[in-house]
JSON list of C-alpha atoms in Angstrom, two decimals:
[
{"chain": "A", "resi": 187, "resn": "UNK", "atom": "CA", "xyz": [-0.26, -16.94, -23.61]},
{"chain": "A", "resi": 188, "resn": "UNK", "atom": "CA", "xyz": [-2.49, -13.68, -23.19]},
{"chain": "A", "resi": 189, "resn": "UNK", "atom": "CA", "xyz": [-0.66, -11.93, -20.30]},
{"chain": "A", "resi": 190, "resn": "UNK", "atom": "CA", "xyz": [-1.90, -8.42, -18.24]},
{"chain": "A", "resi": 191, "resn": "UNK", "atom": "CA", "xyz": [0.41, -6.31, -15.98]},
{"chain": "A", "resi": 192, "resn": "UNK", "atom": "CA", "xyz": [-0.95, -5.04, -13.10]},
{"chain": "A", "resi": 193, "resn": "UNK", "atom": "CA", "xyz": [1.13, -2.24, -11.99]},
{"chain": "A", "resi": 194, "resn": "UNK", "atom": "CA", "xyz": [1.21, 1.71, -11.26]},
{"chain": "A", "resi": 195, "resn": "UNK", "atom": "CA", "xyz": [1.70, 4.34, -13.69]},
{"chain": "A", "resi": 196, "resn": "UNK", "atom": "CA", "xyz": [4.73, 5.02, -11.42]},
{"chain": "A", "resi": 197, "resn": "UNK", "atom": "CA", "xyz": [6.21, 1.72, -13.10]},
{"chain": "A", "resi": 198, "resn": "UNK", "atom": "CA", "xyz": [5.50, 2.42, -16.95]},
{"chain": "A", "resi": 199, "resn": "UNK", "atom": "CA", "xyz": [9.18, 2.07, -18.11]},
{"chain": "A", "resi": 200, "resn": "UNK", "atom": "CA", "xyz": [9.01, -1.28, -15.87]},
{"chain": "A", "resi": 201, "resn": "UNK", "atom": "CA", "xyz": [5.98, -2.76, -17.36]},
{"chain": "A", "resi": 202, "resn": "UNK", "atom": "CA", "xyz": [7.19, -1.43, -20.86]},
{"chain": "A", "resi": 203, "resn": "UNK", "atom": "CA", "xyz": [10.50, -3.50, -20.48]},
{"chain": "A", "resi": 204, "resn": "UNK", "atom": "CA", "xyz": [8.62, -6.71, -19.18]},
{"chain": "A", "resi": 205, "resn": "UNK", "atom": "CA", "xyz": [6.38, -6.12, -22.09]},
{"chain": "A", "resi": 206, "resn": "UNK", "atom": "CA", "xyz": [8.72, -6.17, -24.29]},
{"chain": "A", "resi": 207, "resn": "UNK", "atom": "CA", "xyz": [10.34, -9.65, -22.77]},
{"chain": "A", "resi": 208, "resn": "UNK", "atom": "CA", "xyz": [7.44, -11.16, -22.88]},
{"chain": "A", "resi": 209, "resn": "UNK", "atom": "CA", "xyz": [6.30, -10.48, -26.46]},
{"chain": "A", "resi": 210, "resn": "UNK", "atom": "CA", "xyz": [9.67, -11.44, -27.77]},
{"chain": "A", "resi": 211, "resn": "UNK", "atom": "CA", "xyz": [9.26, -15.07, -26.32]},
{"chain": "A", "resi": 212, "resn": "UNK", "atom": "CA", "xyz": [5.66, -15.02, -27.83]},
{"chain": "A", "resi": 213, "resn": "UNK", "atom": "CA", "xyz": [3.10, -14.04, -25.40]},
{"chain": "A", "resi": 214, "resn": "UNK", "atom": "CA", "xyz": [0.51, -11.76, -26.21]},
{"chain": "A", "resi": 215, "resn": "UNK", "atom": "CA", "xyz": [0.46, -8.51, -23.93]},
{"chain": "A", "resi": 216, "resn": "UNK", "atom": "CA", "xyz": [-2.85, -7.31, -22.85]},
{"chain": "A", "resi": 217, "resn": "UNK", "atom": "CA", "xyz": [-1.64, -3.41, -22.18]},
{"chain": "A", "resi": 218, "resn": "UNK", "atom": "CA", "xyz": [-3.30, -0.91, -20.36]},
{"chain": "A", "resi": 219, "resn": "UNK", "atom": "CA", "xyz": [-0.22, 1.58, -21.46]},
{"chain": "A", "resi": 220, "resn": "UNK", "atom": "CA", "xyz": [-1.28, 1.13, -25.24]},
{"chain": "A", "resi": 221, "resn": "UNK", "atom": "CA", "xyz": [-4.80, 1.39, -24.53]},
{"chain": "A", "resi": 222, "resn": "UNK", "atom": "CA", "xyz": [-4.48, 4.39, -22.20]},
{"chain": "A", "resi": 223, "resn": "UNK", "atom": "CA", "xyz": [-2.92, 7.73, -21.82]},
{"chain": "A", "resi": 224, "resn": "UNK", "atom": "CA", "xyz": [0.62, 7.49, -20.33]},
{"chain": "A", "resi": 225, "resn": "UNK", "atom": "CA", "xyz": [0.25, 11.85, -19.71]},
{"chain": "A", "resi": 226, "resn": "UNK", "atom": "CA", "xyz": [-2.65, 10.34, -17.09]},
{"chain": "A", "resi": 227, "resn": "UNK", "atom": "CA", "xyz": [0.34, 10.11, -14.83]},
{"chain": "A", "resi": 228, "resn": "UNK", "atom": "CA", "xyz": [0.77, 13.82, -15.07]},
{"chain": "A", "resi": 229, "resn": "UNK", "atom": "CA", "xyz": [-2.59, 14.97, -15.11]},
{"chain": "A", "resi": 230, "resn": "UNK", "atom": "CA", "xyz": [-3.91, 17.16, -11.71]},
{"chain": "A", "resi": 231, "resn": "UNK", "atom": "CA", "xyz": [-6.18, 15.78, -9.72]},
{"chain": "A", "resi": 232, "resn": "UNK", "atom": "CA", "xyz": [-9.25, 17.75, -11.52]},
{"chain": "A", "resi": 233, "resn": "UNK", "atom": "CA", "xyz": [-8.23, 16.71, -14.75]},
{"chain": "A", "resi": 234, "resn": "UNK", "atom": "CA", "xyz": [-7.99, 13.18, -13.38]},
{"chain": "A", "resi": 235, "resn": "UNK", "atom": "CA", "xyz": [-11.41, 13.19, -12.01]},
{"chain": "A", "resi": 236, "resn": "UNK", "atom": "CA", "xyz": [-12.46, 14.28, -16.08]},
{"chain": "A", "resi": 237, "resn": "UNK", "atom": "CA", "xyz": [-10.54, 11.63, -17.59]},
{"chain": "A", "resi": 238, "resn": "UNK", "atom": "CA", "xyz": [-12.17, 9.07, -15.24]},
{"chain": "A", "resi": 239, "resn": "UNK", "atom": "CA", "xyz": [-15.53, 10.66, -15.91]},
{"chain": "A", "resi": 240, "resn": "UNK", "atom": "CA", "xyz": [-15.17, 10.63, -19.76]},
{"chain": "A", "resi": 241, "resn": "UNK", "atom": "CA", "xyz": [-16.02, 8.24, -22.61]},
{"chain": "A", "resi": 242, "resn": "UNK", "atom": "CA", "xyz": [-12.23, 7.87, -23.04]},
{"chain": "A", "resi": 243, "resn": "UNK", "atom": "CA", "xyz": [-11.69, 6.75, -19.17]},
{"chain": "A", "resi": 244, "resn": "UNK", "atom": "CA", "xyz": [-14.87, 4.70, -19.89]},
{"chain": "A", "resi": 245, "resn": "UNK", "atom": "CA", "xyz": [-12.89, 2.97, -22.80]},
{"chain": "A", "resi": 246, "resn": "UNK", "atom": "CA", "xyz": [-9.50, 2.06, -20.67]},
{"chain": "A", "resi": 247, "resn": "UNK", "atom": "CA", "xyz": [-11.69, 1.00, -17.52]},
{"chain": "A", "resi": 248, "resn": "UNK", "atom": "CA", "xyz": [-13.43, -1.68, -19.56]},
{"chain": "A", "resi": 249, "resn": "UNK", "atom": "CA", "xyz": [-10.15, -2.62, -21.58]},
{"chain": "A", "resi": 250, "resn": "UNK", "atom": "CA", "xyz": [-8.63, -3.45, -18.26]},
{"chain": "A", "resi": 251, "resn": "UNK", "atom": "CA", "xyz": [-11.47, -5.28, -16.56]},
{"chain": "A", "resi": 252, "resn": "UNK", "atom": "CA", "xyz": [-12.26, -7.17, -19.53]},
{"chain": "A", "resi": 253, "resn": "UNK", "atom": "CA", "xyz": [-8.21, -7.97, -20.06]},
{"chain": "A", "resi": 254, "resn": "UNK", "atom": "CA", "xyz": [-7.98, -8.77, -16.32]},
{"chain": "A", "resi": 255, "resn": "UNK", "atom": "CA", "xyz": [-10.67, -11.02, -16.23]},
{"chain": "A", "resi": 256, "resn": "UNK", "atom": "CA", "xyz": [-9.65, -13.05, -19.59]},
{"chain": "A", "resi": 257, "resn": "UNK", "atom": "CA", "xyz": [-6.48, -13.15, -19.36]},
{"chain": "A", "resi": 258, "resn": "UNK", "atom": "CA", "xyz": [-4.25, -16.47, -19.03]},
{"chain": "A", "resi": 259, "resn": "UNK", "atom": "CA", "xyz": [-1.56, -15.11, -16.60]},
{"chain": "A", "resi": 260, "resn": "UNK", "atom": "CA", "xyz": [-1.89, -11.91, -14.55]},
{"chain": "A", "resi": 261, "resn": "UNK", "atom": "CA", "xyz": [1.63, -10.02, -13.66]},
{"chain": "A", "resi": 262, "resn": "UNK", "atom": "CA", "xyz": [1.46, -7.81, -10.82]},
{"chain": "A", "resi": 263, "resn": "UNK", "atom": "CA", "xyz": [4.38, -4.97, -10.36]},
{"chain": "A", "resi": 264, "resn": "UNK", "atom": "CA", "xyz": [4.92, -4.06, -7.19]},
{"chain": "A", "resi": 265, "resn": "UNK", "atom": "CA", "xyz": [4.65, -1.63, -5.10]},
{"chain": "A", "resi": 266, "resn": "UNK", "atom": "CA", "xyz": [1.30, -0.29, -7.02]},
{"chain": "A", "resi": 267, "resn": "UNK", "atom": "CA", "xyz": [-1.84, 1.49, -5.63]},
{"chain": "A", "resi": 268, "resn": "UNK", "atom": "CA", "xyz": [-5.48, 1.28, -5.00]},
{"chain": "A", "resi": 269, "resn": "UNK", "atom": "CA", "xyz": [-6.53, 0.82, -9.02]},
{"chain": "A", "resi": 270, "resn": "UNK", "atom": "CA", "xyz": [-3.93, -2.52, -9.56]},
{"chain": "A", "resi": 271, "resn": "UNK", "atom": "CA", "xyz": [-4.59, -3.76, -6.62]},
{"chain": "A", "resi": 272, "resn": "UNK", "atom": "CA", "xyz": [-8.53, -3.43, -7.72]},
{"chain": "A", "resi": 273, "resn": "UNK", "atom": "CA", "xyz": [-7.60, -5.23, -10.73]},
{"chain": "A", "resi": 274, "resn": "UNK", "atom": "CA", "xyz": [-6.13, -7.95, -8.79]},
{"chain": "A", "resi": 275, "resn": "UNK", "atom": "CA", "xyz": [-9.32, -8.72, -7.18]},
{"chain": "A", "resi": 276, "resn": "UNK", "atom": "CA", "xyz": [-11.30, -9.00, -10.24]},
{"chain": "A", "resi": 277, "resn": "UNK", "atom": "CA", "xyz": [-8.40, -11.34, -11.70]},
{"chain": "A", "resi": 278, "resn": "UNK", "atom": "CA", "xyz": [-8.32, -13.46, -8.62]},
{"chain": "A", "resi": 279, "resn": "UNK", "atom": "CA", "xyz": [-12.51, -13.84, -8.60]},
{"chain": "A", "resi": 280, "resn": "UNK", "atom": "CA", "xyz": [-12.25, -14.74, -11.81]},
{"chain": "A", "resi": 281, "resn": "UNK", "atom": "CA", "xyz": [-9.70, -17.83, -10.95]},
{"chain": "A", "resi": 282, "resn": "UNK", "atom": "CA", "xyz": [-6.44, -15.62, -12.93]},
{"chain": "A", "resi": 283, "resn": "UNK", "atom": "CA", "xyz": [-3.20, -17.05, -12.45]},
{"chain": "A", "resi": 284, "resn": "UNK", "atom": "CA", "xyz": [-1.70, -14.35, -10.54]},
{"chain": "A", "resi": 285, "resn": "UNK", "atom": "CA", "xyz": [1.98, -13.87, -9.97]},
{"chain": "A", "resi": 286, "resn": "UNK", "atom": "CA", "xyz": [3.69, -10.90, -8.28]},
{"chain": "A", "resi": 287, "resn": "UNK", "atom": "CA", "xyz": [7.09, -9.06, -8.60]},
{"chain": "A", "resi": 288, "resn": "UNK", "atom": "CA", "xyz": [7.73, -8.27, -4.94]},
{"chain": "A", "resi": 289, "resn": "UNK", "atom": "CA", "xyz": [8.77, -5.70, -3.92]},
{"chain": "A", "resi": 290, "resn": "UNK", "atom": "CA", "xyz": [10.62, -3.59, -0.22]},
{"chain": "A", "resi": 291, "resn": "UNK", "atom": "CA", "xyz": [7.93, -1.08, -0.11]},
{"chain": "A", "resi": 292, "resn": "UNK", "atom": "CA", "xyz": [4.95, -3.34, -0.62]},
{"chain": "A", "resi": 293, "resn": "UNK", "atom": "CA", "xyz": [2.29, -2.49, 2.06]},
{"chain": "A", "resi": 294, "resn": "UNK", "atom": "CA", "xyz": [-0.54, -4.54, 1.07]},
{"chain": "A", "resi": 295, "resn": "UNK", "atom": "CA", "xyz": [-1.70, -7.05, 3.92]},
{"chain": "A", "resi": 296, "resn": "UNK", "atom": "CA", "xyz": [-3.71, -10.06, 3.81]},
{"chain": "A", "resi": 297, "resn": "UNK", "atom": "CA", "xyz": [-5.05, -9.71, 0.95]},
{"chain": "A", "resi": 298, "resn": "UNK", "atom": "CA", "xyz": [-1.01, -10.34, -0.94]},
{"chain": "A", "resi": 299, "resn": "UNK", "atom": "CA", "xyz": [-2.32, -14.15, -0.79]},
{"chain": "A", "resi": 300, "resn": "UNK", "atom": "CA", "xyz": [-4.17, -13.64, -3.83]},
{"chain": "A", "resi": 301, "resn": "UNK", "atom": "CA", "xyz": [-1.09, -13.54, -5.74]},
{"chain": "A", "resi": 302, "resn": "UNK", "atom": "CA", "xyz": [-0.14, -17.51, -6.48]},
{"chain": "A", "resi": 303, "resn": "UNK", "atom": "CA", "xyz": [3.58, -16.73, -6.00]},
{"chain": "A", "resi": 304, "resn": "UNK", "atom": "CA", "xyz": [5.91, -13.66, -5.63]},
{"chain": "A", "resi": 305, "resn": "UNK", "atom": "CA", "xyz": [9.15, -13.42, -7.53]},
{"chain": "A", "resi": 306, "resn": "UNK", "atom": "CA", "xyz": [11.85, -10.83, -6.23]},
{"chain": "A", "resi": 307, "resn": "UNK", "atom": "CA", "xyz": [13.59, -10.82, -9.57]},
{"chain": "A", "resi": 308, "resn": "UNK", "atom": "CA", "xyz": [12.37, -10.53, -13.37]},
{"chain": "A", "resi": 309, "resn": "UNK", "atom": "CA", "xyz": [14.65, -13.31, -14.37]},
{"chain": "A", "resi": 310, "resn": "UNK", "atom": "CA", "xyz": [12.75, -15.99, -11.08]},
{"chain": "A", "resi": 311, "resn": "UNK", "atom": "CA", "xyz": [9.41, -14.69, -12.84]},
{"chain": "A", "resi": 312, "resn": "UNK", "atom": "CA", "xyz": [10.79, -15.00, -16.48]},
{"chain": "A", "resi": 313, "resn": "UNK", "atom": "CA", "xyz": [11.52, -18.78, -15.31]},
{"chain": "A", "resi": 314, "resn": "UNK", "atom": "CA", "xyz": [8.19, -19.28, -13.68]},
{"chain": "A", "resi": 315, "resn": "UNK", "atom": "CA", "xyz": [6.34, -18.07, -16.40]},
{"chain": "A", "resi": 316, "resn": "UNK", "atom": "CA", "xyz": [8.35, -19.79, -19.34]},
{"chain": "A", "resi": 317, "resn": "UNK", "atom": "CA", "xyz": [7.47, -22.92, -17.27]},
{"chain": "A", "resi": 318, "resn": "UNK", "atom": "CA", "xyz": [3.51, -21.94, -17.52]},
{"chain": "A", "resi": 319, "resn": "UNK", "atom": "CA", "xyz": [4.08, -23.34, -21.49]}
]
Protein backbone atom coordinates (compact mmCIF):
# COMPACT_ATOMS: atom_id res chain seq x y z
CA UNK A 1 0.00 0.00 0.00
CA UNK A 2 1.32 3.61 -0.97
CA UNK A 3 1.11 5.39 2.42
CA UNK A 4 1.79 9.52 3.20
CA UNK A 5 2.38 10.99 6.72
CA UNK A 6 0.93 14.03 7.41
CA UNK A 7 2.71 15.50 10.25
CA UNK A 8 4.95 18.61 11.47
CA UNK A 9 8.53 18.97 11.06
CA UNK A 10 8.32 19.09 14.90
CA UNK A 11 7.60 15.17 14.57
CA UNK A 12 10.46 14.07 12.03
CA UNK A 13 12.03 11.39 14.36
CA UNK A 14 8.18 10.26 14.79
CA UNK A 15 7.31 9.98 11.21
CA UNK A 16 10.91 8.54 10.57
CA UNK A 17 10.16 5.62 13.08
CA UNK A 18 6.56 4.97 11.63
CA UNK A 19 8.29 5.03 8.34
CA UNK A 20 10.38 2.71 9.05
CA UNK A 21 7.43 0.23 10.53
CA UNK A 22 5.65 0.57 7.81
CA UNK A 23 8.19 -0.21 5.06
CA UNK A 24 9.36 -3.24 6.93
CA UNK A 25 5.78 -4.83 6.68
CA UNK A 26 5.81 -3.77 2.93
CA UNK A 27 4.14 -0.56 2.33
CA UNK A 28 5.51 1.92 0.22
CA UNK A 29 6.21 5.38 2.03
CA UNK A 30 5.37 8.43 0.14
CA UNK A 31 7.95 10.90 2.24
CA UNK A 32 7.97 14.41 2.35
CA UNK A 33 11.29 14.05 4.75
CA UNK A 34 13.22 12.34 1.75
CA UNK A 35 11.93 14.65 -0.69
CA UNK A 36 12.52 17.78 1.40
CA UNK A 37 14.99 19.53 3.53
CA UNK A 38 14.83 18.34 7.19
CA UNK A 39 17.31 21.90 8.06
CA UNK A 40 13.70 23.63 6.81
CA UNK A 41 12.87 23.12 10.44
CA UNK A 42 15.70 25.38 11.38
CA UNK A 43 15.57 27.84 8.83
CA UNK A 44 14.42 31.77 10.00
CA UNK A 45 11.50 32.95 8.96
CA UNK A 46 13.20 34.95 5.85
CA UNK A 47 14.93 32.07 4.74
CA UNK A 48 11.65 30.18 4.99
CA UNK A 49 9.78 32.58 2.94
CA UNK A 50 12.96 31.82 0.08
CA UNK A 51 12.69 28.23 0.33
CA UNK A 52 8.90 28.44 -0.22
CA UNK A 53 9.50 30.89 -3.03
CA UNK A 54 12.16 28.74 -4.83
CA UNK A 55 12.18 26.04 -7.52
CA UNK A 56 13.28 23.67 -4.73
CA UNK A 57 10.07 24.58 -2.40
CA UNK A 58 8.25 24.37 -5.78
CA UNK A 59 9.57 20.69 -6.07
CA UNK A 60 8.47 19.43 -2.32
CA UNK A 61 5.01 21.39 -2.61
CA UNK A 62 4.05 19.34 -5.65
CA UNK A 63 5.69 16.01 -4.25
CA UNK A 64 3.32 16.36 -1.36
CA UNK A 65 0.12 17.37 -3.12
CA UNK A 66 0.59 14.92 -5.73
CA UNK A 67 1.54 12.07 -2.86
CA UNK A 68 -1.45 13.29 -0.80
CA UNK A 69 -3.81 13.10 -3.39
CA UNK A 70 -2.67 9.47 -4.77
CA UNK A 71 -2.00 7.93 -2.06
CA UNK A 72 -3.87 4.65 -0.69
CA UNK A 73 -3.80 5.49 3.08
CA UNK A 74 -3.08 8.94 4.54
CA UNK A 75 -1.38 8.95 8.26
CA UNK A 76 -1.81 12.04 10.08
CA UNK A 77 0.66 12.80 13.27
CA UNK A 78 -0.69 14.78 15.60
CA UNK A 79 -0.50 17.68 16.98
CA UNK A 80 0.77 19.31 13.46
CA UNK A 81 0.17 22.84 11.98
CA UNK A 82 -1.42 24.84 9.30
CA UNK A 83 0.66 22.99 6.17
CA UNK A 84 -0.54 19.08 7.37
CA UNK A 85 -3.55 20.04 8.18
CA UNK A 86 -3.69 21.67 4.43
CA UNK A 87 -2.66 18.43 3.22
CA UNK A 88 -5.41 16.77 4.95
CA UNK A 89 -7.92 18.64 3.06
CA UNK A 90 -6.62 17.88 -0.27
CA UNK A 91 -6.43 14.06 0.86
CA UNK A 92 -9.93 14.09 2.19
CA UNK A 93 -11.38 15.93 -1.31
CA UNK A 94 -9.77 13.54 -3.00
CA UNK A 95 -11.76 10.53 -1.04
CA UNK A 96 -8.00 9.44 0.97
CA UNK A 97 -8.38 7.06 3.62
CA UNK A 98 -7.38 9.17 6.40
CA UNK A 99 -6.40 7.96 9.80
CA UNK A 100 -5.01 10.04 12.70
CA UNK A 101 -2.57 9.47 15.65
CA UNK A 102 -4.30 11.56 18.31
CA UNK A 103 -2.92 13.36 20.21
CA UNK A 104 -3.43 15.80 24.13
CA UNK A 105 -2.54 18.95 22.48
CA UNK A 106 -4.59 18.61 19.32
CA UNK A 107 -6.54 21.89 18.76
CA UNK A 108 -8.09 21.36 15.52
CA UNK A 109 -12.05 21.64 15.63
CA UNK A 110 -14.62 20.48 13.34
CA UNK A 111 -12.84 19.94 10.77
CA UNK A 112 -10.86 16.52 12.93
CA UNK A 113 -13.96 14.58 11.21
CA UNK A 114 -12.08 14.32 8.14
CA UNK A 115 -9.87 11.88 9.65
CA UNK A 116 -11.84 8.24 9.26
CA UNK A 117 -10.57 7.17 12.72
CA UNK A 118 -8.05 8.35 15.41
CA UNK A 119 -5.70 5.92 17.08
CA UNK A 120 -4.03 7.05 20.50
CA UNK A 121 -1.30 4.48 20.12
CA UNK A 122 1.10 3.37 17.11
CA UNK A 123 0.51 -0.23 17.91
CA UNK A 124 -4.08 0.52 17.62
CA UNK A 125 -2.94 2.21 14.17
CA UNK A 126 -0.33 -0.56 13.27
CA UNK A 127 -3.51 -2.97 13.78
CA UNK A 128 -5.89 -0.83 11.85
CA UNK A 129 -3.75 -0.44 9.09
CA UNK A 130 -2.40 -4.14 8.81
CA UNK A 131 -6.18 -4.85 8.61
CA UNK A 132 -6.46 -2.30 5.43
CA UNK A 133 -4.60 -5.58 3.47
Amino acid sequence: MRIYIAASWKHQHAVEMLTDLLESRGHTILSWIREGRPEEAFLSQKELTHFIESAEGTRVFDFCISSVTSADLIIYVGPSGCDAWAEIGAAYGSKIPIFGLLAKAEQVGLMRHMIKNWYSSISELMTAVDAIN
